[in-house]
Short mmCIF file of C-alpha atoms and ligand atoms in Angstrom, two decimals:
data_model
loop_
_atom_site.label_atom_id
_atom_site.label_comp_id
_atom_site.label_asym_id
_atom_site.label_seq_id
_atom_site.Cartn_x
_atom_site.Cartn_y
_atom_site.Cartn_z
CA UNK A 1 17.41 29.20 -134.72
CA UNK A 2 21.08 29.20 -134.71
CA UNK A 3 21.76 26.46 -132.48
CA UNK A 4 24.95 25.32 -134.52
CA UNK A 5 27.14 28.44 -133.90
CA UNK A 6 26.58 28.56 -130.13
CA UNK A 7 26.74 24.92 -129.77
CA UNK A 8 30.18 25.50 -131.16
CA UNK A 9 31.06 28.35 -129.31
CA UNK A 10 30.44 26.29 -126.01
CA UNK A 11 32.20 23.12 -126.67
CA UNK A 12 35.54 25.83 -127.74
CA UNK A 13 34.84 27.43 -124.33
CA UNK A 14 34.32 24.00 -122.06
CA UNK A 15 31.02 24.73 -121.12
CA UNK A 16 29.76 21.67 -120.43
CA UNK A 17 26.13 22.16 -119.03
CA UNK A 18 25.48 24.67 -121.87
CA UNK A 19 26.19 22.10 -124.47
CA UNK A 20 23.77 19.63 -122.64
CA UNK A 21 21.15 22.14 -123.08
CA UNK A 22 21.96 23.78 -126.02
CA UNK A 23 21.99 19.82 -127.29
CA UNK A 24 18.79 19.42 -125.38
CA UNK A 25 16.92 22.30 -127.20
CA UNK A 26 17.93 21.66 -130.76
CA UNK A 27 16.69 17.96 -130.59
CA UNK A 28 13.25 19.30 -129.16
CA UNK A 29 13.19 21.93 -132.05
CA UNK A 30 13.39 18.51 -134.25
CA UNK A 31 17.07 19.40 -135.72
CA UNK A 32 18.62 16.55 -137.14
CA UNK A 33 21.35 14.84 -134.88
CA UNK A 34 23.89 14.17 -137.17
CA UNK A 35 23.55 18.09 -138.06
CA UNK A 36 24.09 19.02 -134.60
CA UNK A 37 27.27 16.59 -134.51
CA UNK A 38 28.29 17.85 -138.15
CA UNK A 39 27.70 21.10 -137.81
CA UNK A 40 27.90 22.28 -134.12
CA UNK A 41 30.46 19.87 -132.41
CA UNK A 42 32.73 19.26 -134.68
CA UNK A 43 33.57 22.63 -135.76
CA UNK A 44 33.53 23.33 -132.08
CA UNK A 45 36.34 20.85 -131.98
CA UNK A 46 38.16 21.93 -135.09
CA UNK A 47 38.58 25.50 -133.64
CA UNK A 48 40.19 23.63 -130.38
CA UNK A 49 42.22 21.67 -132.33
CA UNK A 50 43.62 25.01 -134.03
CA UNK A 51 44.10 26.43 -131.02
CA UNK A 52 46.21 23.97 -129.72
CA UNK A 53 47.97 23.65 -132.47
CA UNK A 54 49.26 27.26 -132.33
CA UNK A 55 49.80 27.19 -128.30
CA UNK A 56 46.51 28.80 -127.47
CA UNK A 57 45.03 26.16 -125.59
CA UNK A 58 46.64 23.56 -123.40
CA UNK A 59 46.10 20.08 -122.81
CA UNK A 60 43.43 20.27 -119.78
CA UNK A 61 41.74 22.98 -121.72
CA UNK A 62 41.16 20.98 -124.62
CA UNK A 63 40.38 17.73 -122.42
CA UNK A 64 37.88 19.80 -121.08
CA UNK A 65 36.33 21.12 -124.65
CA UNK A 66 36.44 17.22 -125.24
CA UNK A 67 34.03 17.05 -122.59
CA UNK A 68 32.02 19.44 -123.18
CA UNK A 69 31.69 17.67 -126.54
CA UNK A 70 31.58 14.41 -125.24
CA UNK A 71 27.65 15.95 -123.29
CA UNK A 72 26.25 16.35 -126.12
CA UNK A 73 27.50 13.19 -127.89
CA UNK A 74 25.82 11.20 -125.14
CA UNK A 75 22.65 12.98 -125.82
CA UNK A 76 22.24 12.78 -129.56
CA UNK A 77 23.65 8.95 -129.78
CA UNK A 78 20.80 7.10 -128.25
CA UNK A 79 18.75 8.72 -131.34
CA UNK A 80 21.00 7.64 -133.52
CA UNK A 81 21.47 3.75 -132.50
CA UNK A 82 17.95 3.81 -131.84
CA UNK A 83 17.10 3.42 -135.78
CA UNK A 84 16.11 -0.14 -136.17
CA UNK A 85 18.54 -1.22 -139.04
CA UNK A 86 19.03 -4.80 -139.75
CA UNK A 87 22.50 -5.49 -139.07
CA UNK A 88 25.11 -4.60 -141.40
CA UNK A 89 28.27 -6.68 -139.86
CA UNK A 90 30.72 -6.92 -137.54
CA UNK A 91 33.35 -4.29 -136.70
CA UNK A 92 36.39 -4.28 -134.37
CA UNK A 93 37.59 -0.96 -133.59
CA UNK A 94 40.67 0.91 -131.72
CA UNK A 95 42.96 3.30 -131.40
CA UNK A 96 46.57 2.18 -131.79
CA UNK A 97 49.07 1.75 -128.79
CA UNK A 98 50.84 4.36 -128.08
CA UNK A 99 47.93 6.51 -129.16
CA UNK A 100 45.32 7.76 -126.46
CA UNK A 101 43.02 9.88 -129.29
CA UNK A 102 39.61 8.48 -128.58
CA UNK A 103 37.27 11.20 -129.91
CA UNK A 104 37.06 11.04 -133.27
CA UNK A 105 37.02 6.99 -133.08
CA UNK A 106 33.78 7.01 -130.49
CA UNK A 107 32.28 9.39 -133.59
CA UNK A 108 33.24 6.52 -136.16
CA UNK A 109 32.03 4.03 -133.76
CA UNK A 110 28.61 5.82 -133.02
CA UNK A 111 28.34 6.58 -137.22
CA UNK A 112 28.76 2.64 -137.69
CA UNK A 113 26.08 2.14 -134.96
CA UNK A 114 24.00 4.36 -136.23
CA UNK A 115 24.31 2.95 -140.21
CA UNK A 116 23.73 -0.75 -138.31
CA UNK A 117 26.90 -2.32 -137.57
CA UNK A 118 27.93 -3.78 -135.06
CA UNK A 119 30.68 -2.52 -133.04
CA UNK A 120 33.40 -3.86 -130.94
CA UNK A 121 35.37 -0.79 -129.32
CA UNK A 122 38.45 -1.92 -128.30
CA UNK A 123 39.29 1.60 -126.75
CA UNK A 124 42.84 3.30 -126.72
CA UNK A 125 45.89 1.94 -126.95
CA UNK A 126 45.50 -1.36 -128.10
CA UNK A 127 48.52 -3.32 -129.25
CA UNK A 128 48.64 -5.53 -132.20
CA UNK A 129 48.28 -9.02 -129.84
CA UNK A 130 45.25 -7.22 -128.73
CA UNK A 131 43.86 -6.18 -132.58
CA UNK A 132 44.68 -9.86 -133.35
CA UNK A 133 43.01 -11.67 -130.20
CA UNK A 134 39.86 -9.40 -130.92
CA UNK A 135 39.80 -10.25 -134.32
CA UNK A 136 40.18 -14.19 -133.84
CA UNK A 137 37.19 -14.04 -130.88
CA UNK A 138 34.57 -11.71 -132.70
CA UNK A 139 35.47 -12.57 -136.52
CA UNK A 140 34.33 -9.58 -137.52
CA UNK A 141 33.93 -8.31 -141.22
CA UNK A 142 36.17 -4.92 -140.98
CA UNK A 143 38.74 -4.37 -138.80
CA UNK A 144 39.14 -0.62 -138.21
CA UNK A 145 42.05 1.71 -136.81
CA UNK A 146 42.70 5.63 -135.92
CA UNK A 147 45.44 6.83 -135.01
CA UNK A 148 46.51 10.81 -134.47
CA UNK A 149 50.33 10.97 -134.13
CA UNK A 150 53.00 10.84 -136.61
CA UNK A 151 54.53 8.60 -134.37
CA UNK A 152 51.83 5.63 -133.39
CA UNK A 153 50.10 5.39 -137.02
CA UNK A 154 53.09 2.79 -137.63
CA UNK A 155 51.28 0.83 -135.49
CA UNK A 156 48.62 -0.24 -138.15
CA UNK A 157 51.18 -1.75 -139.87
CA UNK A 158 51.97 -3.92 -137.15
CA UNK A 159 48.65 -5.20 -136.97
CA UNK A 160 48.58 -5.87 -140.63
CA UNK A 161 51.88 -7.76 -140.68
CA UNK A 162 50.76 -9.50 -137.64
CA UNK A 163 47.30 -10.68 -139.16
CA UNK A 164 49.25 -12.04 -142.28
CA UNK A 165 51.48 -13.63 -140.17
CA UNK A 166 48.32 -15.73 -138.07
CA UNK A 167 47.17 -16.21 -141.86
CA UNK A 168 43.96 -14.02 -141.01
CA UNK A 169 44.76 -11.22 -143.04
CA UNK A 170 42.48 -12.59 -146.19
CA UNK A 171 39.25 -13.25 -143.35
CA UNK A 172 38.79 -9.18 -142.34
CA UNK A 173 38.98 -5.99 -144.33
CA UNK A 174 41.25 -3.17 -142.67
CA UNK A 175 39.95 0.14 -142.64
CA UNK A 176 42.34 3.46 -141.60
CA UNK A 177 41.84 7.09 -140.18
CA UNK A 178 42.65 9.69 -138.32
CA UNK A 179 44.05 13.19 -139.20
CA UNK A 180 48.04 11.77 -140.46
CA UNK A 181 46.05 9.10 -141.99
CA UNK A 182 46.10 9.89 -146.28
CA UNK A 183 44.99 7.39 -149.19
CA UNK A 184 48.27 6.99 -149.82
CA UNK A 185 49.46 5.68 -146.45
CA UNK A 186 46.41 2.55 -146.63
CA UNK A 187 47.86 1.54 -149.82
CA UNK A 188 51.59 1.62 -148.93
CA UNK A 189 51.24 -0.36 -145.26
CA UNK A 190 48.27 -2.96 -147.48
CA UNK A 191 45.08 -1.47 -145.43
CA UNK A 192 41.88 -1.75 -147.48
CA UNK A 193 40.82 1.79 -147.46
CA UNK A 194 41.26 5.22 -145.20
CA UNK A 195 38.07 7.51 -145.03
CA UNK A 196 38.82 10.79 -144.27
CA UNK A 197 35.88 10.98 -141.64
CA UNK A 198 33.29 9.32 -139.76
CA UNK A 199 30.79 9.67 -142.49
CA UNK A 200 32.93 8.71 -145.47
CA UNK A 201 33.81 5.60 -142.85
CA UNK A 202 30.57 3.85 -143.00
CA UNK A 203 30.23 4.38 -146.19
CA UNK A 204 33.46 2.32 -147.18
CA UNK A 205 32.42 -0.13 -145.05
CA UNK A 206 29.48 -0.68 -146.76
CA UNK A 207 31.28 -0.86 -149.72
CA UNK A 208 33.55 -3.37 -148.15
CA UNK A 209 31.16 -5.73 -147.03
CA UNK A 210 28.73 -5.39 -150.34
CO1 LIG B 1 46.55 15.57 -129.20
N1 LIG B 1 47.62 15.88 -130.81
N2 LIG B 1 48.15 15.05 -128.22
N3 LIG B 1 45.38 15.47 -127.68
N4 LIG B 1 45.24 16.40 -130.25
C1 LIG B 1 46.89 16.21 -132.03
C2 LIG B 1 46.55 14.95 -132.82
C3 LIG B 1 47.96 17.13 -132.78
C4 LIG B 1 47.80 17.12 -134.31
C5 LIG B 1 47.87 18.56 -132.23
C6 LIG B 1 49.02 19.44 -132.70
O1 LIG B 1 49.99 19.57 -132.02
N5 LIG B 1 48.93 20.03 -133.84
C7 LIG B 1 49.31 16.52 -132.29
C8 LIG B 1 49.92 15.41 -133.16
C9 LIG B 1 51.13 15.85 -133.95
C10 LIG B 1 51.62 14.75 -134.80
O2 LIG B 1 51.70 13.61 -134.45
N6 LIG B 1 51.99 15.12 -135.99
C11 LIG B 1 48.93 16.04 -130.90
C12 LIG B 1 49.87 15.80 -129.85
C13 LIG B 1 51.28 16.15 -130.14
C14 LIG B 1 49.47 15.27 -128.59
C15 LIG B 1 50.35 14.94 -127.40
C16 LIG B 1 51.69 14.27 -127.73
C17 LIG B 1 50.53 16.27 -126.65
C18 LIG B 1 51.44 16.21 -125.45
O3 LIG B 1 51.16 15.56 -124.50
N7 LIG B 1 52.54 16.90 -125.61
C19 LIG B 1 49.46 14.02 -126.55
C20 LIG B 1 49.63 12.52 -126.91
C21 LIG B 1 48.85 11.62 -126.03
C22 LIG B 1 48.83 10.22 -126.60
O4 LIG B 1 47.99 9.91 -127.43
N8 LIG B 1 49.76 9.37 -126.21
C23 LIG B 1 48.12 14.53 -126.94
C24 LIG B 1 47.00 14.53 -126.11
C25 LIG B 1 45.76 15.01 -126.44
C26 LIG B 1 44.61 15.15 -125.44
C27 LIG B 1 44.57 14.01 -124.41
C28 LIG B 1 44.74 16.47 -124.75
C29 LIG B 1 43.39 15.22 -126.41
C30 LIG B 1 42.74 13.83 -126.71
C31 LIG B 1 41.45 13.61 -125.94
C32 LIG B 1 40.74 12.39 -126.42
O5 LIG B 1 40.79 11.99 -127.57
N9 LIG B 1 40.03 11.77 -125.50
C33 LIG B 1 44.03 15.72 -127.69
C34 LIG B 1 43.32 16.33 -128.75
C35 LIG B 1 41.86 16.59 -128.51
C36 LIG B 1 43.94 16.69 -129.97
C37 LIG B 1 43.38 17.52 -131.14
C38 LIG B 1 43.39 18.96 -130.66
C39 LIG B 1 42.01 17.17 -131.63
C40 LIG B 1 41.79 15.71 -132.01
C41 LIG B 1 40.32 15.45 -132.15
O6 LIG B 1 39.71 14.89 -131.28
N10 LIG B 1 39.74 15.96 -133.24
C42 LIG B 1 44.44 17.22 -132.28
C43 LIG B 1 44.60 18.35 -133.27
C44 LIG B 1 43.91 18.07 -134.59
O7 LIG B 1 43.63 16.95 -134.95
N11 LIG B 1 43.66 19.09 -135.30
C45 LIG B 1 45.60 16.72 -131.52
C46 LIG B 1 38.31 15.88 -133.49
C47 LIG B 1 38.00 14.52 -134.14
C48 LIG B 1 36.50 14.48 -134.44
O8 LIG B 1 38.72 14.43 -135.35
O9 LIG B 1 40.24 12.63 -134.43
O10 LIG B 1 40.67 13.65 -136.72
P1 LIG B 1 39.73 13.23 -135.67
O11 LIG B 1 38.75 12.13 -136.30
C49 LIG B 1 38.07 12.33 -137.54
C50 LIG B 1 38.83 11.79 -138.74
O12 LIG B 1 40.24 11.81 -138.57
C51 LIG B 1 38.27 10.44 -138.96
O13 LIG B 1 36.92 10.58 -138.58
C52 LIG B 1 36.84 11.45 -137.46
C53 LIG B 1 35.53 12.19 -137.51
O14 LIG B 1 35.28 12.80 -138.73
N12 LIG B 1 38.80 9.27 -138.27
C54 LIG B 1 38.62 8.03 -138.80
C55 LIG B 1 39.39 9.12 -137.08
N13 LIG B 1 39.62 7.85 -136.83
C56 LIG B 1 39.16 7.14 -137.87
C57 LIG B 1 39.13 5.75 -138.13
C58 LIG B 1 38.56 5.33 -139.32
C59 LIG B 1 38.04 6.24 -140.25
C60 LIG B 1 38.07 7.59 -140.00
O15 LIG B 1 38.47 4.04 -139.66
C61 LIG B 1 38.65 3.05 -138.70
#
């Protein structure tokens, strides 16, 4: 069936409970969860980013949407970590301060899971000292950052600087995303590599830590 469209259609219109079941349904049907993610939330979520974007949805609408997301995220994630996969390394991960953007980090962070890493979510808003005090406990192979305004993806710089500066910079790769986030941007503030999305992600981190 079509469970991609609707599942869409109810994470645009907040409707929580109908996402759970909609979620629910698919999985018994034996639909693949990263399908349901890839191809019924997220579009969902693109539609409600539009939206706000042109001042047709407001900020507890779209918190809301985020929830609705957020119901069936917590039912298709258990399958996903639940792969046995040997583990693939260490990665501390965070949104930068100033930035509270969380959702599209937790779907990095549950990708990374899924692929076998090992993640340490630092949450949102994490300052450099806090990037830097993470990074000296866990030693972890990548370091990874999102950010989602213009104004707090200057913030990964600080952490780079700041690493450098500790003499850590050489022990951890730095990986960047988040929608301002561009190729271009990694290279010019010395990040490692940007992935354009959760997918592409893991699969630079793999290539990191070949
Ligand atoms: Co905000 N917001 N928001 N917002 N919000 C944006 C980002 C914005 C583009 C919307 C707009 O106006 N067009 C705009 C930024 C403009 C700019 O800076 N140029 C904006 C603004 C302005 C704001 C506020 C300032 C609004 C206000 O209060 N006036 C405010 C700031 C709060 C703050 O952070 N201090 C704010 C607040 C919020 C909410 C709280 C309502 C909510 C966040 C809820 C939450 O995260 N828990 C929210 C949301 C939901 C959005 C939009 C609509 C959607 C973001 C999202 O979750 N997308 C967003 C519009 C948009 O992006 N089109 C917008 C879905 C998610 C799956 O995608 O996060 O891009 P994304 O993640 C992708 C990739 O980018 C990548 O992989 C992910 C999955 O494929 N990726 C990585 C992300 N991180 C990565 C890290 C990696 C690798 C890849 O390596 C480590």
């Amino acid at each position: 069936g079509n469970y991609f469209s609707e599942l869409g259609e109810n994470v645009i219109s907040a409707k929580q409970e109908r996402v759970r079941e909609l979620t629910q349904r698919a999985l018994a049907d034996g639909v693949d969860p990263v399908e349901i993610i890839n191809s019924g939330l997220i579009p969902g979520m693109n539609v409600v980013g539009a939206r706000f974007k042109a001042g047709d949805m407001f900020v507890p609408e779209v918190l809301m949407s985020a929830r609705a997301m957020n119901a069936g995220m917590e039912l298709v994630k258990p399958l996903l970590v639940g792969k046995e996969v040997p583990s693939q390394g260490k990665v501390v991960l965070g949104t930068v301060k100033g930035d509270l953007h969380d959702i599209g980090k937790n779907l990095v962070s549950m990708m990374l899971e899924s692929a076998g890493y090992t993640v340490i979510n630092l949450g949102v808003d994490v300052s450099a000292a806090k990037f830097l005090q993470a990074v000296k406990e866990n030693k972890p192979d990548i370091l990874g950052m999102s950010a989602l305004l213009t104004t707090t993806m200057l913030g990964m710089k600080d952490v780079i600087e700041l690493l450098k500066e500790e003499g850590l910079r050489d022990q951890v790769k730095v990986v960047i995303g988040g929608a301002p986030i561009s190729q271009e941007f990694a290279r010019e503030i010395g990040a490692d590599g940007f992935a354009p999305d959760a997918g592409s992600a893991t699969e630079l981190c793999h290539q990191l830590v070949a």
